PDB file of C-alpha atoms in Angstrom:
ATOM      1  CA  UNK A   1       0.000   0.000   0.000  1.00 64.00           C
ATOM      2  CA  UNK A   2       1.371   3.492  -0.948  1.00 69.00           C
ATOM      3  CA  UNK A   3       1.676   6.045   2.071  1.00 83.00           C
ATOM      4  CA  UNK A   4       3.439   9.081   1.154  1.00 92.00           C
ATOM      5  CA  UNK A   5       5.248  10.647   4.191  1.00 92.00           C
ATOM      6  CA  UNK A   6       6.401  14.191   3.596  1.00 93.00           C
ATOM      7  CA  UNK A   7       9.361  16.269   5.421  1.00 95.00           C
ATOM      8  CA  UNK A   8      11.174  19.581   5.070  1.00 96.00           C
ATOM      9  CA  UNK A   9       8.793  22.260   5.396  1.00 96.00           C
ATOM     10  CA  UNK A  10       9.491  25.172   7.431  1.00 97.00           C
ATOM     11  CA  UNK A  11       9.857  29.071   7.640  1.00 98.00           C
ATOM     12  CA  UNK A  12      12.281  31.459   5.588  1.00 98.00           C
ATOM     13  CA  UNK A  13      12.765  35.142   4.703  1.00 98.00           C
ATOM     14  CA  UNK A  14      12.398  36.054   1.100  1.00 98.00           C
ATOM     15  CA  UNK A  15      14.835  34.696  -1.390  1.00 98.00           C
ATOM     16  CA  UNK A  16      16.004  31.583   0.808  1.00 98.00           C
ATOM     17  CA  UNK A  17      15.312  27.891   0.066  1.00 98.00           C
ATOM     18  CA  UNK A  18      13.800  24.796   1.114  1.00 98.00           C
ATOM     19  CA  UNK A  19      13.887  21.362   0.054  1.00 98.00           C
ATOM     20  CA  UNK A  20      10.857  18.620   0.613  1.00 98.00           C
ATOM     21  CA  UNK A  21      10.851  15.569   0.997  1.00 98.00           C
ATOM     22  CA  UNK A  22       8.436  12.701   0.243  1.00 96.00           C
ATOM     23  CA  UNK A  23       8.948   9.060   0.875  1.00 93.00           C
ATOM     24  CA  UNK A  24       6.689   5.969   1.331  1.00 87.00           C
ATOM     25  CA  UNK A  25       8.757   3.356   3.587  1.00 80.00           C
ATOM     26  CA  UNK A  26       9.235   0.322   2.032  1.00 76.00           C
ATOM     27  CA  UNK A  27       7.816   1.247  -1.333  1.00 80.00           C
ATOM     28  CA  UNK A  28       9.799   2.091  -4.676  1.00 84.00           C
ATOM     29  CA  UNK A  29       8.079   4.727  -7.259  1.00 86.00           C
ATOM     30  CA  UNK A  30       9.239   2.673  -9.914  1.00 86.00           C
ATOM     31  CA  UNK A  31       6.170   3.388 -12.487  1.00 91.00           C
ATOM     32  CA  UNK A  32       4.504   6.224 -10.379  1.00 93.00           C
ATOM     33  CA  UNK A  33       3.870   9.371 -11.648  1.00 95.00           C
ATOM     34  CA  UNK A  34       4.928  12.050  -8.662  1.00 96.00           C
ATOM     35  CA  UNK A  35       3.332  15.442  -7.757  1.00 97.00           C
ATOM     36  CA  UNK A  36       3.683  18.275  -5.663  1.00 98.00           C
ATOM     37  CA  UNK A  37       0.561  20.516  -4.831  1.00 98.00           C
ATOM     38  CA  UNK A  38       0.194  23.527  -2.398  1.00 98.00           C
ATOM     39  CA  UNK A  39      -2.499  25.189  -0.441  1.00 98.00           C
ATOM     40  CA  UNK A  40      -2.631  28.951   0.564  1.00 97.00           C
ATOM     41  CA  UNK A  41      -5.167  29.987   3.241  1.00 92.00           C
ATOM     42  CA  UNK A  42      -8.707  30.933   1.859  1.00 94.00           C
ATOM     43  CA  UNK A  43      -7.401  29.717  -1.737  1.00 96.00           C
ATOM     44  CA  UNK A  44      -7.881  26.307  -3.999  1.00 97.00           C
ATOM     45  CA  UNK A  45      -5.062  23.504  -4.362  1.00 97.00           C
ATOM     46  CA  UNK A  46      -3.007  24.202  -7.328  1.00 98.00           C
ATOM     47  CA  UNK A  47      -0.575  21.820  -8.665  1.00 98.00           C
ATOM     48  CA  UNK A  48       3.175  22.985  -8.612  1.00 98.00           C
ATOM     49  CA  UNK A  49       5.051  20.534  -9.921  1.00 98.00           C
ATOM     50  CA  UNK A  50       5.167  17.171 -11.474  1.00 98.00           C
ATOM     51  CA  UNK A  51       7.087  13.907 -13.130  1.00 96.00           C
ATOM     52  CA  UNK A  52       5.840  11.461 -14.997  1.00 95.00           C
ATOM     53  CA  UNK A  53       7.000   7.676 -14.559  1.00 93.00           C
ATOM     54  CA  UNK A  54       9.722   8.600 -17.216  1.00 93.00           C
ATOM     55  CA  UNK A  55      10.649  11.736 -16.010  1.00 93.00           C
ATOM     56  CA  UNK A  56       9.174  14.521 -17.869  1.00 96.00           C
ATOM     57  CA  UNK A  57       8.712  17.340 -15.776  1.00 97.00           C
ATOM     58  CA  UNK A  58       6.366  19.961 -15.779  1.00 98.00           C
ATOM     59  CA  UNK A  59       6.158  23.326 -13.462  1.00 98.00           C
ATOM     60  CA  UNK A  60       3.707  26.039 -12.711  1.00 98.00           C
ATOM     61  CA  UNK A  61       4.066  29.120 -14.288  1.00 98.00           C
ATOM     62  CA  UNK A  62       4.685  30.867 -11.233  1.00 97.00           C
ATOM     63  CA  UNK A  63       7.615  28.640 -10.053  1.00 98.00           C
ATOM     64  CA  UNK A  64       9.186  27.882 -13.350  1.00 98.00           C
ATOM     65  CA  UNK A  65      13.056  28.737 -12.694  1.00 98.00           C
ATOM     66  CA  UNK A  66      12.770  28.471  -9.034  1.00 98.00           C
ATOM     67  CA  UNK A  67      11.649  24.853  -8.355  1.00 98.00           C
ATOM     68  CA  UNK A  68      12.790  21.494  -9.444  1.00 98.00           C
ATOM     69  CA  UNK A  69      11.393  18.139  -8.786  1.00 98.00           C
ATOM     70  CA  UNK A  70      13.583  15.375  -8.983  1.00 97.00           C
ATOM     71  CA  UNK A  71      13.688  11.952  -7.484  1.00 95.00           C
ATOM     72  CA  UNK A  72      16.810   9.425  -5.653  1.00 92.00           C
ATOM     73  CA  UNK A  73      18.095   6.669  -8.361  1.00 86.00           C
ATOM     74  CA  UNK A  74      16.260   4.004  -6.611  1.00 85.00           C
ATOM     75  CA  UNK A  75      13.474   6.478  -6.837  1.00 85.00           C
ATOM     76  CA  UNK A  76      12.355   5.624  -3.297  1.00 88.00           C
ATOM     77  CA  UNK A  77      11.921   9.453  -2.325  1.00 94.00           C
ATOM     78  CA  UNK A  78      11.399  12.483  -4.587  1.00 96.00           C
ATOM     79  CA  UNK A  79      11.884  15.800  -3.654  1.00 98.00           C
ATOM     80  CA  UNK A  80      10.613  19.172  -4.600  1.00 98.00           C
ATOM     81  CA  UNK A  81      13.906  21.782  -4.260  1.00 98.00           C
ATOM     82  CA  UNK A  82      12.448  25.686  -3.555  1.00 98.00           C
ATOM     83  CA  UNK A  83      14.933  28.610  -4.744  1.00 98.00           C
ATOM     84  CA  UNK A  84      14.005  32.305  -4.324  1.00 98.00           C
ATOM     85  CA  UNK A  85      11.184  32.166  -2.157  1.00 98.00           C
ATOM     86  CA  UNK A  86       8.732  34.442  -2.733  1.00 98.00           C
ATOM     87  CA  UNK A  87       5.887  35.412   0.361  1.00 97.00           C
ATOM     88  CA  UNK A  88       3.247  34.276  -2.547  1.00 97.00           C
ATOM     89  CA  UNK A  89       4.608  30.668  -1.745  1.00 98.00           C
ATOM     90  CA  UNK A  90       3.433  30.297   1.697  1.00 98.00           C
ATOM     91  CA  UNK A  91       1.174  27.099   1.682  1.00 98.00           C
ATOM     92  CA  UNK A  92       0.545  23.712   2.800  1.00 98.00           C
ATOM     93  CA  UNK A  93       2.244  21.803   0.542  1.00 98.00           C
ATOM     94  CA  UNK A  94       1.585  18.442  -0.504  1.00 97.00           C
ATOM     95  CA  UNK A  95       3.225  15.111  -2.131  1.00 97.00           C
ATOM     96  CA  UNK A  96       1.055  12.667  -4.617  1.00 96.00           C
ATOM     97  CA  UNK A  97       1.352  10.226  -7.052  1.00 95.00           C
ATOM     98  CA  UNK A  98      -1.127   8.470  -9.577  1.00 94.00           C
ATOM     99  CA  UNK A  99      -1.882   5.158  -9.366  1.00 92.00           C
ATOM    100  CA  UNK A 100       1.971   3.772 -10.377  1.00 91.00           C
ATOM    101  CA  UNK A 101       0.630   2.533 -13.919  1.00 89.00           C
ATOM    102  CA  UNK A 102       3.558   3.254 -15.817  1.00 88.00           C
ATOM    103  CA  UNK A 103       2.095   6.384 -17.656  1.00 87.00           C
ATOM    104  CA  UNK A 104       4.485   8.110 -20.115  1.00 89.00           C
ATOM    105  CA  UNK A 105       4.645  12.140 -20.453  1.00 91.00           C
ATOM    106  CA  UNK A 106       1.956  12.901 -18.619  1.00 92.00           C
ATOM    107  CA  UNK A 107       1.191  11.510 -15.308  1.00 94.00           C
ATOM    108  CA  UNK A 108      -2.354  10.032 -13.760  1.00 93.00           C
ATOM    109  CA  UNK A 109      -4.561  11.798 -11.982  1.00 95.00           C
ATOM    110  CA  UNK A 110      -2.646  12.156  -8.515  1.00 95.00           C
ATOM    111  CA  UNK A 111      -4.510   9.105  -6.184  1.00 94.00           C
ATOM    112  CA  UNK A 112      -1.954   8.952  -3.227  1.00 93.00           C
ATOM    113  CA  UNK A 113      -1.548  12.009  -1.104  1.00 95.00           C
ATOM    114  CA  UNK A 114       0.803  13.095   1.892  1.00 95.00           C
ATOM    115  CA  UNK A 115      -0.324  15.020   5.136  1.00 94.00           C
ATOM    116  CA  UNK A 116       0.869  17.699   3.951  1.00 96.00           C
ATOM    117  CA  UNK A 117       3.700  19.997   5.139  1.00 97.00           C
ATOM    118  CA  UNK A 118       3.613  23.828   5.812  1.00 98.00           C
ATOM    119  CA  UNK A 119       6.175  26.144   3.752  1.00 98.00           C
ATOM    120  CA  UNK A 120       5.903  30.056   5.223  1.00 98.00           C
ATOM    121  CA  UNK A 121       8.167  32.688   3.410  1.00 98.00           C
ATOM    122  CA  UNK A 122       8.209  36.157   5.359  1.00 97.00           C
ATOM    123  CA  UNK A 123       8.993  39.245   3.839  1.00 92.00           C
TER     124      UNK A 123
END
């Protein structure tokens, strides 16, 4: 069963970064597509980032040259690296991946979520 467990959240001033973490113990995202979603207060999840199961990656417009999603070799943990945070990016964010069917380019639907992990940028 795929439980996504995410770490690295925290607070920053403006223009540092922050690196999260998402794992599921035991489990390998061999043929998983991988997300990364955030929350602001008052506002709608919006998807940030993702990969597909062969690692085409795709970004919001509004973090396109300051985050990167990438994954280990053994792909049993990706991550989602922050540069130049802005206040704008202060959210819950959140980990997900489809349902591991091996889809190419374009991910699945996201299926699998983490609890979630706050990110808070002051000015």
């Amino acid at each position: 069963q795929v439980q996504l467990v995410e770490s690295g959240g925290g607070s920053v001033q403006t223009g540092e970064s922050l690196k999260l973490s998402c794992r599921n113990p035991g489990y390998y995202f061999y043929s998983c597509g991988m997300y990364w979603y955030r929350q602001a207060p008052g506002k709608e999840r919006e998807m940030v980032s993702s990969m597909s199961a062969d690692g085409i990656a795709r970004y919001a417009d509004s973090v396109k040259g300051r985050f990167t999603i990438s994954h280990d070799d053994d792909k049993r943990r990706f991550y989602l690296q922050m540069n130049t945070l802005k206040p704008e990016d202060t959210a819950v964010y959140y980990c997900a991946v489809d349902d591991c069917g091996g889809y190419y380019s374009v991910p699945g639907p996201p299926e699998t979520w983490g609890q979630g992990t706050q990110v808070t940028v002051s000015s």
